[in-house]
Amino acid sequence: MTSAGAAEATPPEANSFQVDLRGLVDLLSHHLYSSPRVYVRELLQNAVDAVTARQALHPEARVRIRLASAAGRVSIEDSGIGLTAEEVHTLLATIGRSSKRGGEHGLESARREFLGQFGIGLLACFVVARQIRVVTRSARTPDAAPVEWLASDDGSYTVRILPDAARPEPGTTVHLEPRPGSEEWTRPDRVEELARDFGSLLPYDIVFSADGGPERPITDRPAVWDREHPSPAARRVALSGHCAKLFGFTPLDTIDLDLPVAGVRGVAYVLPEPTSPAHRAGHRTYLKGMLLTDRADNLLPEWAFFVRAVVDTDTLRPTASRENLYDDETLAAVREALGGAVRQWLAELAASDPQRLAAFLSVHHLGVKSLARHDAELFELMLPWLPFETSDGQLSLDGFAAAHGEVHFTRTVEEFRQIAPIAAAHGLGVVNAGYTYDADLLALLPAVRPAVKVTELDAGAVTERLDPVATSAELALAAFLATARTRLDPHGCDVVLRAFQPVTMPALFLDDRQARHERDRATAQENADSLWSDILGSLRNTAPRARLVLNHNNPLIRRIAALPDPELTATAVESLYGQALLMSQRPLRPADTTLLNRAFLGLLEWATHSAAQGATPQEDQP
């Protein structure tokens, strides 16, 4: 029971959304579509869908699409399905309603052939048009009279019945009157250019006429990859020309992309120059012959950054703007399959055309290494070809492992530069794994070559492999070594004496990641306030320090060790340390730069002072 003061509920009142057409056009032009150029695509799309529906209803009907531009106005005429007056009210003036909904007009069997899926229709044309005039006659209802729909960008429209003579045959003609400021998009040359760009692969004959002149074909079918050519060489030439026209480069090679199950057909062009793996390639994608986008960056796997693809598909879904591909499970499956086609091409090159493969890898080895990380079979296939920087020069892992048996590697380029000269002189095989993907591939090497041992090499291991100096010789140099260690200890560097090749190298600076971390921590602690200094001090560890390895075989080291002046000896040691740092190509810390300047000036002062003391005064000469 309700209380006496309670009001009874009233039934809900049905209302309709009110749409501000000007605001919606602004939304389309500035947020949904990337450019006003899409209006030509929408005109072509509506015409193609209309003739597709006409053929589904009357398979024997001859369909045709004619696009024209004259006096700044654009028109397109099709012999498609047409509309009745009722359908004009329902479909052209209702935003979001599509004439391709199968349940309304019994076209479910043909719906999969339509391009449009979102029901935006002619609305996109208001991006460039002030007024749109549509004259249409229905093929479903032959007795229905022609209808004119006249709409303005302020959201108003009129519908009127025309006499039969206005359009004797079924079909639709759309006339656009450009809005002020949009004239550049309705120039005849621009309209023809856009029509060819969007519609060259459409399945119907489309012609264009400018200013009442002769008609020129827009469609150019079949696609270049599907055409008959007199020879494989002629096909390669045709594809190269197609690539140069679309992408502006002559491809290193071409890869056919044919996935009948997925409804995808096309070609991938291999870039003739290296490109960054971080660069997202833009692929040209057609949907049922209509250009969807030339910037599809999700069509191929990320590792295939060395190709640019052109494909036509009838299964992938477009986004709402119809300017990219919707990333769903279907696209993921197609992407994987297209990646498989690229991988298969590499395998066939390795098996049948090593010279072409070598030419390709000389440019794009980085992309293949990226793929090989996740594909052990391909990695094994590419082992004789993939280049790596080693202590023996640029070699494949297969060739390097055959020469050394045990493969040592460094994780950074700097470590390799320190170690490589010494390793080469002592017959030690070292691979530079400091480049992208190389460390991952070296970790996979034992899985495909079980007999090969792979070991990470650090500064301590290198020092241990250098020849030790006789105990008597090291004891004789004890004072010199003590001076050197005392001078370099503030720089976090130990000094050791070894005998190694080449003799011309007086000193070698070695450190590893742990040593560098400790040096960076110590530097940060020196420059930090008291709170952070205490925190960084608590992080101090007993990691190995950097090492300056002095070469006992080098005559300069023995001469420095024999200097009678301890201060001059210390200055010479600092100079050796600075020169070894520079040879390792490591970034210098402020303390290192100060040391280098001090050592250089100290040696200059000693040299000039010695020269002054040894010179005979001019006035004392006879």
Coordinates of C-alpha atoms in Angstrom, one line a residue:
M1 CA 0.0 0.0 0.0
T2 CA 1.3 3.4 -0.9
S3 CA 1.3 6.4 1.4
A4 CA -1.3 9.1 0.9
G5 CA 1.3 11.7 -0.2
A6 CA 3.2 9.4 -2.6
A7 CA 2.7 10.1 -6.3
E8 CA 2.0 7.2 -8.7
A9 CA 4.8 6.3 -11.2
T10 CA 4.1 7.5 -14.8
P11 CA 4.9 5.3 -17.8
P12 CA 8.3 6.1 -19.5
E13 CA 8.2 8.5 -22.4
A14 CA 10.0 7.5 -25.5
N15 CA 12.4 10.1 -27.0
S16 CA 14.9 10.2 -29.8
F17 CA 18.5 11.6 -29.7
Q18 CA 18.9 14.9 -31.4
V19 CA 22.1 15.2 -33.5
D20 CA 23.9 18.4 -34.3
L21 CA 25.2 17.7 -37.8
R22 CA 27.7 20.5 -37.8
G23 CA 29.2 19.2 -34.6
L24 CA 29.2 15.6 -36.0
V25 CA 31.0 16.7 -39.2
D26 CA 33.6 18.5 -37.1
L27 CA 34.1 15.4 -35.1
L28 CA 34.6 13.3 -38.2
S29 CA 37.0 15.7 -39.9
H30 CA 39.2 16.4 -36.9
H31 CA 39.1 13.2 -34.9
L32 CA 37.8 10.2 -36.8
Y33 CA 39.3 10.7 -40.3
S34 CA 42.9 11.6 -40.8
S35 CA 42.2 13.8 -43.9
P36 CA 39.3 15.1 -46.0
R37 CA 40.6 12.9 -48.8
V38 CA 38.4 10.0 -47.4
Y39 CA 35.3 11.5 -49.0
V40 CA 36.3 10.1 -52.4
R41 CA 36.6 6.7 -50.7
E42 CA 33.1 7.0 -49.2
L43 CA 31.6 7.9 -52.6
L44 CA 33.3 4.9 -54.3
Q45 CA 32.4 2.7 -51.4
N46 CA 28.7 3.5 -51.5
A47 CA 28.7 3.1 -55.3
V48 CA 30.4 -0.3 -55.1
D49 CA 28.1 -1.6 -52.4
A50 CA 25.1 -0.4 -54.5
V51 CA 26.2 -2.3 -57.6
T52 CA 27.1 -5.4 -55.4
A53 CA 23.5 -5.4 -54.1
R54 CA 22.2 -4.9 -57.6
Q55 CA 24.1 -8.0 -58.8
A56 CA 22.9 -10.0 -55.9
L57 CA 19.3 -9.1 -56.9
H58 CA 19.8 -9.2 -60.7
P59 CA 22.9 -11.2 -61.6
E60 CA 22.4 -10.5 -65.2
A61 CA 22.5 -6.7 -64.8
R62 CA 25.4 -4.8 -66.2
V63 CA 26.9 -2.5 -63.6
R64 CA 29.0 0.6 -64.0
I65 CA 30.4 3.4 -62.0
R66 CA 31.2 6.9 -63.4
L67 CA 33.0 9.6 -61.4
A68 CA 33.2 13.1 -62.7
S69 CA 34.5 16.5 -61.6
A70 CA 33.6 19.8 -63.3
A71 CA 33.4 23.5 -62.3
G72 CA 34.4 22.5 -58.7
R73 CA 31.6 20.0 -58.3
V74 CA 32.0 16.3 -57.9
S75 CA 29.5 13.7 -59.0
I76 CA 29.4 9.9 -59.1
E77 CA 26.9 7.7 -60.9
D78 CA 26.2 4.0 -60.5
S79 CA 23.8 1.5 -61.9
G80 CA 23.3 -0.1 -58.5
I81 CA 20.4 -1.1 -56.4
G82 CA 19.0 2.4 -55.9
L83 CA 16.5 3.5 -53.2
T84 CA 12.8 4.3 -52.9
A85 CA 11.4 7.4 -51.2
E86 CA 10.8 5.5 -47.9
E87 CA 14.4 4.1 -48.0
V88 CA 15.8 7.5 -48.6
H89 CA 14.1 8.8 -45.4
T90 CA 15.2 5.7 -43.5
L91 CA 18.8 5.2 -44.7
L92 CA 20.2 8.6 -45.9
A93 CA 18.9 10.7 -43.1
T94 CA 19.3 8.3 -40.1
I95 CA 22.9 8.4 -38.8
G96 CA 24.2 4.9 -38.1
R97 CA 21.6 3.1 -40.3
S98 CA 23.1 1.0 -43.1
S99 CA 21.4 -0.1 -46.3
K100 CA 23.5 -3.2 -46.1
R101 CA 21.8 -4.8 -43.1
G102 CA 20.8 -8.1 -44.4
G103 CA 17.7 -8.6 -42.3
E104 CA 15.9 -5.5 -43.7
H105 CA 16.2 -6.2 -47.4
G106 CA 16.9 -9.9 -47.6
L107 CA 20.6 -9.4 -48.6
E108 CA 22.2 -11.5 -45.9
S109 CA 23.8 -13.8 -48.5
A110 CA 25.6 -10.9 -50.1
R111 CA 26.4 -8.9 -47.0
R112 CA 29.9 -10.3 -46.8
E113 CA 30.7 -8.7 -50.2
F114 CA 30.0 -5.2 -49.0
L115 CA 32.7 -2.8 -48.1
G116 CA 30.9 -0.5 -45.6
Q117 CA 30.0 -1.8 -42.2
F118 CA 29.4 1.2 -40.0
G119 CA 26.5 3.0 -41.7
I120 CA 28.1 6.4 -41.8
G121 CA 27.4 6.6 -45.6
L122 CA 27.3 10.0 -47.2
L123 CA 27.8 11.8 -43.9
A124 CA 31.6 11.8 -44.5
C125 CA 31.1 13.8 -47.6
F126 CA 30.0 16.8 -45.5
V127 CA 33.7 17.1 -44.6
V128 CA 34.2 18.8 -47.9
A129 CA 30.7 19.5 -49.2
R130 CA 28.3 22.3 -48.4
Q131 CA 25.4 20.5 -50.1
I132 CA 24.8 16.9 -51.2
R133 CA 22.2 16.1 -53.9
V134 CA 21.2 12.5 -54.5
V135 CA 19.0 11.3 -57.3
T136 CA 18.1 7.6 -57.1
R137 CA 15.7 5.0 -58.5
S138 CA 15.1 1.6 -56.9
A139 CA 15.9 -1.7 -58.8
R140 CA 13.9 -3.6 -56.1
T141 CA 10.8 -1.7 -56.8
P142 CA 10.7 -1.0 -60.6
D143 CA 7.5 0.8 -60.4
A144 CA 8.7 3.4 -57.9
A145 CA 9.5 6.8 -59.2
P146 CA 12.9 8.5 -59.0
V147 CA 13.6 10.3 -55.8
E148 CA 15.7 13.4 -55.0
W149 CA 17.3 13.9 -51.6
L150 CA 18.9 17.3 -51.0
A151 CA 20.8 17.9 -47.8
S152 CA 22.8 20.8 -46.4
D153 CA 25.5 20.8 -43.8
D154 CA 23.2 22.6 -41.4
G155 CA 21.4 19.4 -40.8
S156 CA 18.3 20.1 -43.0
Y157 CA 17.2 18.0 -46.0
T158 CA 14.3 17.7 -48.4
V159 CA 12.9 14.8 -50.3
R160 CA 10.8 15.0 -53.5
I161 CA 9.5 12.7 -56.1
L162 CA 10.8 13.3 -59.6
P163 CA 9.3 12.4 -63.0
D164 CA 10.4 9.2 -64.6
A165 CA 12.5 11.0 -67.2
A166 CA 14.7 12.4 -64.4
R167 CA 16.2 8.9 -64.1
P168 CA 14.8 6.2 -66.4
E169 CA 17.1 3.4 -65.2
P170 CA 17.8 2.1 -61.7
G171 CA 20.8 3.5 -59.9
T172 CA 22.0 6.5 -58.0
T173 CA 23.8 9.8 -58.8
V174 CA 25.4 11.8 -56.0
H175 CA 26.4 15.5 -56.6
L176 CA 28.6 17.4 -54.1
E177 CA 28.9 21.1 -53.9
P178 CA 32.1 22.0 -52.0
R179 CA 32.1 24.2 -48.9
P180 CA 34.2 27.3 -48.9
G181 CA 37.9 26.4 -48.2
S182 CA 37.5 22.8 -49.6
E183 CA 37.9 23.6 -53.3
E184 CA 41.4 22.0 -53.4
W185 CA 39.8 18.6 -52.6
T186 CA 37.3 18.9 -55.5
R187 CA 39.8 19.9 -58.3
P188 CA 39.6 17.3 -61.2
D189 CA 43.2 16.3 -60.9
R190 CA 42.9 15.8 -57.1
V191 CA 39.7 13.8 -57.5
E192 CA 41.2 11.5 -60.2
E193 CA 44.3 11.0 -58.1
L194 CA 42.3 10.0 -55.0
A195 CA 40.0 7.8 -57.0
R196 CA 43.0 5.9 -58.5
D197 CA 44.6 5.7 -55.1
F198 CA 41.5 4.3 -53.4
G199 CA 39.8 2.4 -56.2
S200 CA 42.4 1.0 -58.6
L201 CA 41.8 -2.6 -57.5
L202 CA 38.0 -2.5 -57.1
P203 CA 36.1 -5.4 -58.8
Y204 CA 34.0 -3.2 -61.1
D205 CA 34.8 -0.9 -64.0
I206 CA 35.1 2.6 -62.8
V207 CA 35.8 5.6 -65.1
F208 CA 36.6 9.2 -64.5
S209 CA 35.8 12.3 -66.6
A210 CA 37.1 15.8 -66.0
D211 CA 35.3 18.9 -67.2
G212 CA 33.2 16.9 -69.6
G213 CA 36.2 15.4 -71.3
P214 CA 36.8 11.8 -72.4
E215 CA 36.4 9.0 -69.8
R216 CA 39.6 7.4 -68.4
P217 CA 39.6 4.1 -66.5
I218 CA 40.3 4.2 -62.8
T219 CA 40.5 0.5 -62.1
D220 CA 43.6 -1.4 -63.1
R221 CA 43.0 -5.1 -62.5
P222 CA 44.2 -7.7 -61.8
A223 CA 46.7 -6.6 -59.2
V224 CA 50.3 -6.6 -60.4
W225 CA 51.1 -9.7 -58.3
D226 CA 48.2 -11.6 -59.9
R227 CA 48.9 -10.8 -63.5
E228 CA 50.3 -13.1 -66.1
H229 CA 53.9 -12.3 -67.1
P230 CA 56.0 -13.8 -69.9
S231 CA 58.7 -14.9 -67.6
P232 CA 59.8 -14.7 -63.9
A233 CA 62.3 -12.0 -64.8
A234 CA 59.5 -9.9 -66.4
R235 CA 57.4 -10.4 -63.3
R236 CA 60.3 -9.2 -61.1
V237 CA 60.7 -6.1 -63.2
A238 CA 57.0 -5.4 -63.0
L239 CA 56.9 -5.8 -59.2
S240 CA 60.0 -3.6 -58.9
G241 CA 58.3 -0.9 -60.8
H242 CA 55.2 -1.3 -58.7
C243 CA 57.3 -1.0 -55.5
A244 CA 59.1 2.1 -56.8
K245 CA 55.8 3.8 -57.7
L246 CA 54.2 3.0 -54.3
F247 CA 57.1 3.2 -51.8
G248 CA 59.9 5.1 -53.7
F249 CA 62.5 2.4 -53.6
T250 CA 63.7 -0.5 -55.8
P251 CA 63.3 -3.7 -53.7
L252 CA 66.2 -6.0 -52.9
D253 CA 63.8 -8.9 -53.4
T254 CA 60.1 -9.7 -53.4
I255 CA 58.1 -12.2 -51.3
D256 CA 54.7 -13.5 -52.4
L257 CA 52.0 -13.4 -49.7
D258 CA 49.3 -15.9 -50.5
L259 CA 46.9 -17.0 -47.8
P260 CA 43.8 -18.4 -49.5
V261 CA 42.2 -19.6 -46.3
A262 CA 42.5 -16.1 -44.7
G263 CA 41.5 -14.4 -47.9
V264 CA 44.8 -12.5 -48.2
R265 CA 46.9 -12.0 -51.3
G266 CA 49.7 -9.7 -52.0
V267 CA 53.5 -9.1 -52.0
A268 CA 56.2 -8.0 -49.6
Y269 CA 59.1 -5.8 -50.9
V270 CA 62.5 -6.2 -49.1
L271 CA 64.1 -2.8 -48.3
P272 CA 67.4 -2.2 -50.1
E273 CA 68.8 -0.4 -47.1
P274 CA 69.0 -1.2 -43.4
T275 CA 66.3 0.2 -41.1
S276 CA 65.9 0.4 -37.4
P277 CA 63.9 -2.4 -35.7
A278 CA 62.1 0.3 -33.7
H279 CA 60.7 1.8 -36.9
R280 CA 57.1 0.7 -37.4
A281 CA 56.7 -0.1 -41.0
G282 CA 53.6 1.1 -42.9
H283 CA 52.0 -1.5 -45.1
R284 CA 49.5 -0.8 -47.8
T285 CA 46.2 -2.7 -47.2
Y286 CA 43.2 -3.1 -49.4
L287 CA 39.8 -4.4 -48.3
K288 CA 38.0 -6.1 -51.1
G289 CA 39.9 -4.0 -53.6
M290 CA 39.3 -0.7 -51.8
L291 CA 42.4 1.0 -50.2
L292 CA 42.0 0.9 -46.5
T293 CA 45.4 2.4 -45.4
D294 CA 48.9 2.7 -46.5
R295 CA 50.1 2.9 -42.9
A296 CA 49.0 -0.5 -41.4
D297 CA 51.7 -1.1 -38.8
N298 CA 50.1 -4.2 -37.3
L299 CA 49.8 -6.4 -40.4
L300 CA 53.2 -8.1 -40.1
P301 CA 55.2 -9.2 -37.0
E302 CA 57.4 -6.5 -35.5
W303 CA 60.6 -8.5 -36.5
A304 CA 59.7 -8.2 -40.2
F305 CA 60.7 -4.5 -40.2
F306 CA 62.8 -5.0 -43.3
V307 CA 59.8 -5.4 -45.7
R308 CA 57.0 -3.3 -46.9
A309 CA 53.8 -5.2 -47.9
V310 CA 50.9 -4.6 -50.2
V311 CA 47.9 -6.9 -49.6
D312 CA 44.3 -7.3 -50.5
T313 CA 42.0 -9.0 -48.0
D314 CA 38.3 -9.8 -47.7
T315 CA 38.4 -11.2 -44.1
L316 CA 40.1 -8.6 -41.9
R317 CA 38.0 -6.0 -40.1
P318 CA 38.5 -2.3 -40.5
T319 CA 38.4 0.2 -37.6
A320 CA 35.5 2.6 -37.4
S321 CA 37.3 5.2 -39.5
R322 CA 38.1 2.5 -42.1
E323 CA 41.7 3.8 -42.1
N324 CA 43.4 0.9 -40.3
L325 CA 42.9 -2.8 -39.3
Y326 CA 41.1 -3.8 -36.2
D327 CA 43.5 -5.8 -34.0
D328 CA 41.5 -9.0 -33.2
E329 CA 42.2 -12.7 -33.2
T330 CA 41.7 -12.9 -37.0
L331 CA 44.4 -10.3 -37.6
A332 CA 46.7 -12.0 -35.1
A333 CA 46.4 -15.3 -37.0
V334 CA 47.0 -13.5 -40.4
R335 CA 50.0 -11.7 -39.0
E336 CA 51.5 -15.0 -37.8
A337 CA 50.8 -16.6 -41.2
L338 CA 52.4 -13.7 -43.1
G339 CA 55.4 -13.9 -40.8
G340 CA 55.6 -17.6 -41.7
A341 CA 55.7 -16.7 -45.4
V342 CA 58.6 -14.4 -44.8
R343 CA 60.4 -17.1 -42.8
Q344 CA 59.8 -19.6 -45.6
W345 CA 61.3 -17.2 -48.1
L346 CA 64.5 -17.1 -46.0
A347 CA 64.6 -20.8 -45.7
E348 CA 64.3 -21.2 -49.5
L349 CA 67.0 -18.7 -50.1
A350 CA 69.4 -20.6 -47.7
A351 CA 68.7 -23.8 -49.5
S352 CA 68.7 -22.7 -53.2
D353 CA 70.3 -19.2 -53.6
P354 CA 73.1 -18.6 -51.0
Q355 CA 74.4 -15.5 -53.0
R356 CA 71.0 -13.7 -52.7
L357 CA 70.8 -14.7 -49.0
A358 CA 74.3 -13.3 -48.4
A359 CA 73.3 -10.1 -50.1
F360 CA 70.1 -9.9 -48.0
L361 CA 71.9 -10.6 -44.7
S362 CA 74.6 -8.0 -45.5
V363 CA 71.8 -5.4 -45.2
H364 CA 69.2 -7.0 -42.9
H365 CA 71.0 -9.4 -40.6
L366 CA 69.5 -7.6 -37.6
G367 CA 65.9 -8.5 -38.6
V368 CA 66.9 -12.2 -39.1
K369 CA 68.6 -12.3 -35.8
S370 CA 65.4 -11.0 -34.2
L371 CA 63.4 -13.7 -35.8
A372 CA 66.0 -16.4 -35.0
R373 CA 65.7 -15.7 -31.3
H374 CA 62.3 -17.3 -31.2
D375 CA 62.8 -19.9 -33.9
A376 CA 65.6 -22.5 -33.2
E377 CA 65.1 -24.2 -36.6
L378 CA 65.6 -20.9 -38.5
F379 CA 68.6 -20.1 -36.2
E380 CA 70.3 -23.4 -37.1
L381 CA 69.5 -22.7 -40.8
M382 CA 71.0 -19.3 -40.7
L383 CA 74.1 -20.2 -38.6
P384 CA 76.4 -20.4 -41.6
W385 CA 75.3 -17.0 -42.8
L386 CA 74.6 -14.7 -39.8
P387 CA 77.6 -12.4 -39.2
F388 CA 79.0 -11.7 -35.7
E389 CA 81.9 -9.5 -34.6
T390 CA 84.6 -11.7 -33.2
S391 CA 88.3 -11.5 -32.2
D392 CA 89.0 -13.1 -35.6
G393 CA 87.0 -10.5 -37.5
Q394 CA 83.5 -10.6 -38.9
L395 CA 82.5 -14.3 -39.0
S396 CA 79.5 -16.7 -38.7
L397 CA 79.2 -18.6 -35.5
D398 CA 79.6 -21.9 -37.3
G399 CA 82.9 -20.8 -38.7
F400 CA 84.1 -19.3 -35.5
A401 CA 83.1 -22.3 -33.4
A402 CA 84.9 -24.6 -35.9
A403 CA 88.1 -22.6 -35.4
H404 CA 88.0 -22.4 -31.6
G405 CA 85.8 -25.1 -30.2
E406 CA 85.0 -23.0 -27.1
V407 CA 83.2 -19.7 -27.7
H408 CA 83.8 -16.9 -25.2
F409 CA 81.8 -13.7 -25.3
T410 CA 81.5 -10.3 -23.7
R411 CA 78.2 -8.7 -23.0
T412 CA 79.2 -5.2 -23.9
V413 CA 81.0 -3.6 -26.8
E414 CA 83.4 -1.9 -24.4
E415 CA 84.5 -5.2 -22.8
F416 CA 85.1 -6.6 -26.2
R417 CA 87.2 -3.7 -27.3
Q418 CA 89.4 -4.2 -24.2
I419 CA 89.8 -7.9 -24.6
A420 CA 89.8 -8.5 -28.4
P421 CA 93.4 -7.4 -29.1
I422 CA 94.8 -9.6 -26.3
A423 CA 92.5 -12.5 -27.0
A424 CA 93.5 -12.6 -30.7
A425 CA 97.2 -12.5 -29.8
H426 CA 96.8 -15.4 -27.4
G427 CA 94.5 -17.5 -29.7
L428 CA 91.5 -17.0 -27.5
G429 CA 88.1 -16.9 -29.4
V430 CA 85.8 -14.0 -28.2
V431 CA 82.5 -12.9 -29.7
N432 CA 81.1 -9.4 -29.1
A433 CA 77.6 -10.0 -27.7
G434 CA 77.1 -6.3 -27.0
Y435 CA 75.0 -5.8 -30.1
T436 CA 71.2 -6.2 -30.3
Y437 CA 70.1 -9.9 -30.1
D438 CA 73.6 -11.4 -30.2
A439 CA 73.7 -12.4 -26.5
D440 CA 70.3 -14.1 -26.9
L441 CA 71.5 -16.1 -29.9
L442 CA 74.8 -17.1 -28.2
A443 CA 72.7 -18.5 -25.4
L444 CA 70.8 -20.6 -27.9
L445 CA 73.9 -21.9 -29.7
P446 CA 74.5 -25.0 -27.4
A447 CA 70.9 -26.1 -28.1
V448 CA 71.6 -26.3 -31.9
R449 CA 75.3 -27.1 -31.7
P450 CA 75.6 -29.3 -28.5
A451 CA 79.4 -29.8 -29.1
V452 CA 80.1 -26.1 -28.7
K453 CA 80.8 -24.7 -25.3
V454 CA 79.8 -21.0 -24.7
T455 CA 81.3 -19.1 -21.8
E456 CA 81.0 -15.5 -20.7
L457 CA 84.4 -13.9 -20.4
D458 CA 85.2 -11.2 -17.8
A459 CA 88.3 -9.2 -17.0
G460 CA 89.4 -11.6 -14.3
A461 CA 89.3 -14.5 -16.6
V462 CA 91.4 -12.6 -19.2
T463 CA 94.0 -11.7 -16.6
E464 CA 94.3 -15.3 -15.5
R465 CA 95.0 -16.3 -19.1
L466 CA 97.9 -13.9 -19.5
D467 CA 101.4 -15.3 -18.9
P468 CA 102.6 -14.7 -15.3
V469 CA 105.9 -13.0 -14.7
A470 CA 108.7 -14.9 -12.9
T471 CA 108.6 -14.4 -9.2
S472 CA 112.2 -13.0 -9.1
A473 CA 111.3 -10.4 -11.8
E474 CA 108.2 -9.4 -9.9
L475 CA 110.1 -9.0 -6.6
A476 CA 112.6 -6.9 -8.4
L477 CA 109.8 -4.5 -9.4
A478 CA 108.1 -4.6 -6.0
A479 CA 108.8 -0.9 -5.3
F480 CA 107.6 0.2 -8.7
L481 CA 104.4 -1.8 -8.3
A482 CA 103.8 -0.4 -4.8
T483 CA 104.1 3.1 -6.2
A484 CA 101.7 2.3 -9.0
R485 CA 99.1 0.7 -6.8
T486 CA 99.2 3.6 -4.3
R487 CA 98.7 6.2 -7.0
L488 CA 95.8 4.4 -8.7
D489 CA 94.0 3.1 -5.6
P490 CA 91.9 6.3 -5.2
H491 CA 90.6 5.6 -8.7
G492 CA 89.3 2.2 -7.8
C493 CA 92.0 0.4 -9.9
D494 CA 94.4 -2.4 -9.0
V495 CA 97.7 -2.9 -10.8
V496 CA 99.0 -6.3 -11.9
L497 CA 102.1 -7.4 -13.8
R498 CA 101.8 -9.9 -16.7
A499 CA 103.6 -10.8 -19.9
F500 CA 101.4 -10.8 -23.0
Q501 CA 101.2 -10.1 -26.7
P502 CA 101.4 -7.8 -28.6
V503 CA 104.6 -6.4 -27.2
T504 CA 103.7 -2.9 -28.5
M505 CA 100.9 -2.6 -25.9
P506 CA 102.4 -1.3 -22.7
A507 CA 99.2 -1.6 -20.5
L508 CA 95.7 -2.9 -20.7
F509 CA 92.7 -1.6 -18.7
L510 CA 90.3 -4.3 -17.7
D511 CA 87.1 -4.2 -15.8
D512 CA 83.7 -5.9 -15.7
R513 CA 80.2 -4.9 -15.0
Q514 CA 80.5 -5.4 -11.2
A515 CA 83.6 -3.3 -11.1
R516 CA 81.9 -0.5 -13.1
H517 CA 78.9 -0.6 -10.8
E518 CA 81.2 -0.2 -7.8
R519 CA 83.1 2.7 -9.4
D520 CA 79.8 4.4 -10.3
R521 CA 78.6 3.9 -6.7
A522 CA 81.8 5.4 -5.3
T523 CA 81.6 8.4 -7.6
A524 CA 77.9 9.0 -6.6
Q525 CA 78.8 8.7 -2.9
E526 CA 81.5 11.3 -3.3
N527 CA 79.0 13.8 -4.8
A528 CA 76.0 13.0 -2.6
D529 CA 74.8 14.8 0.5
S530 CA 75.3 13.1 3.9
L531 CA 72.0 11.1 3.8
W532 CA 72.6 9.7 0.3
S533 CA 76.3 9.2 1.1
D534 CA 75.4 7.0 4.0
I535 CA 72.9 5.0 1.9
L536 CA 75.4 4.5 -0.9
G537 CA 78.1 3.6 1.5
S538 CA 75.9 0.8 2.9
L539 CA 75.6 -0.5 -0.7
R540 CA 79.4 -1.0 -1.0
N541 CA 80.4 -4.5 -1.9
T542 CA 83.5 -6.5 -2.4
A543 CA 83.1 -6.8 -6.2
P544 CA 86.4 -7.1 -8.1
R545 CA 87.9 -3.7 -8.9
A546 CA 89.2 -2.5 -12.3
R547 CA 92.7 -3.6 -13.2
L548 CA 95.6 -2.0 -15.0
V549 CA 97.6 -4.9 -16.5
L550 CA 101.2 -3.8 -17.2
N551 CA 103.0 -5.7 -19.9
H552 CA 106.4 -6.9 -18.7
N553 CA 107.3 -7.7 -22.3
N554 CA 107.1 -4.0 -23.2
P555 CA 110.4 -2.1 -23.0
L556 CA 108.7 1.1 -21.9
I557 CA 107.3 -0.6 -18.8
R558 CA 110.8 -1.8 -17.8
R559 CA 112.2 1.7 -18.3
I560 CA 109.5 3.3 -16.2
A561 CA 110.1 0.8 -13.5
A562 CA 113.8 1.7 -13.5
L563 CA 113.2 5.5 -13.0
P564 CA 114.9 6.7 -9.8
D565 CA 112.3 9.4 -9.0
P566 CA 109.2 8.0 -7.3
E567 CA 107.1 11.1 -8.2
L568 CA 108.1 10.8 -11.9
T569 CA 107.3 7.1 -11.7
A570 CA 103.8 7.8 -10.3
T571 CA 103.2 10.4 -13.1
A572 CA 104.2 7.9 -15.7
V573 CA 101.9 5.3 -14.2
E574 CA 99.0 7.8 -14.4
S575 CA 99.8 8.4 -18.0
L576 CA 99.7 4.6 -18.7
Y577 CA 96.4 4.4 -16.9
G578 CA 94.9 7.3 -19.0
Q579 CA 96.2 5.9 -22.3
A580 CA 94.7 2.5 -21.4
L581 CA 91.4 4.1 -20.6
L582 CA 91.4 5.9 -23.9
M583 CA 92.2 2.7 -25.8
S584 CA 89.3 0.9 -24.1
Q585 CA 87.0 3.7 -25.6
R586 CA 85.1 4.1 -22.3
P587 CA 83.5 7.4 -21.3
L588 CA 85.9 9.3 -18.9
R589 CA 84.7 10.3 -15.5
P590 CA 85.6 13.8 -14.3
A591 CA 88.3 12.3 -12.0
D592 CA 89.8 10.4 -15.0
T593 CA 89.9 13.6 -17.0
T594 CA 91.7 15.4 -14.2
L595 CA 94.2 12.6 -13.9
L596 CA 95.0 12.7 -17.6
N597 CA 95.5 16.5 -17.5
R598 CA 97.7 16.2 -14.4
A599 CA 99.8 13.4 -15.9
F600 CA 100.2 15.2 -19.3
L601 CA 101.3 18.5 -17.7
G602 CA 103.6 16.6 -15.3
L603 CA 105.4 14.9 -18.1
L604 CA 105.7 18.1 -20.0
E605 CA 107.1 19.9 -17.0
W606 CA 109.6 17.1 -16.4
A607 CA 110.7 17.0 -20.1
T608 CA 111.2 20.8 -20.3
H609 CA 112.9 20.9 -16.9
S610 CA 115.3 18.1 -17.9
A611 CA 116.0 19.8 -21.2
A612 CA 116.7 23.1 -19.5
Q613 CA 119.1 21.5 -17.0
G614 CA 121.0 19.6 -19.8
A615 CA 121.4 22.6 -22.1
T616 CA 124.7 24.5 -22.2
P617 CA 124.1 28.3 -21.8
Q618 CA 124.9 30.2 -25.0
E619 CA 127.2 32.6 -23.4
D620 CA 129.4 29.8 -22.0
Q621 CA 130.0 28.4 -25.5
P622 CA 133.4 29.3 -27.0

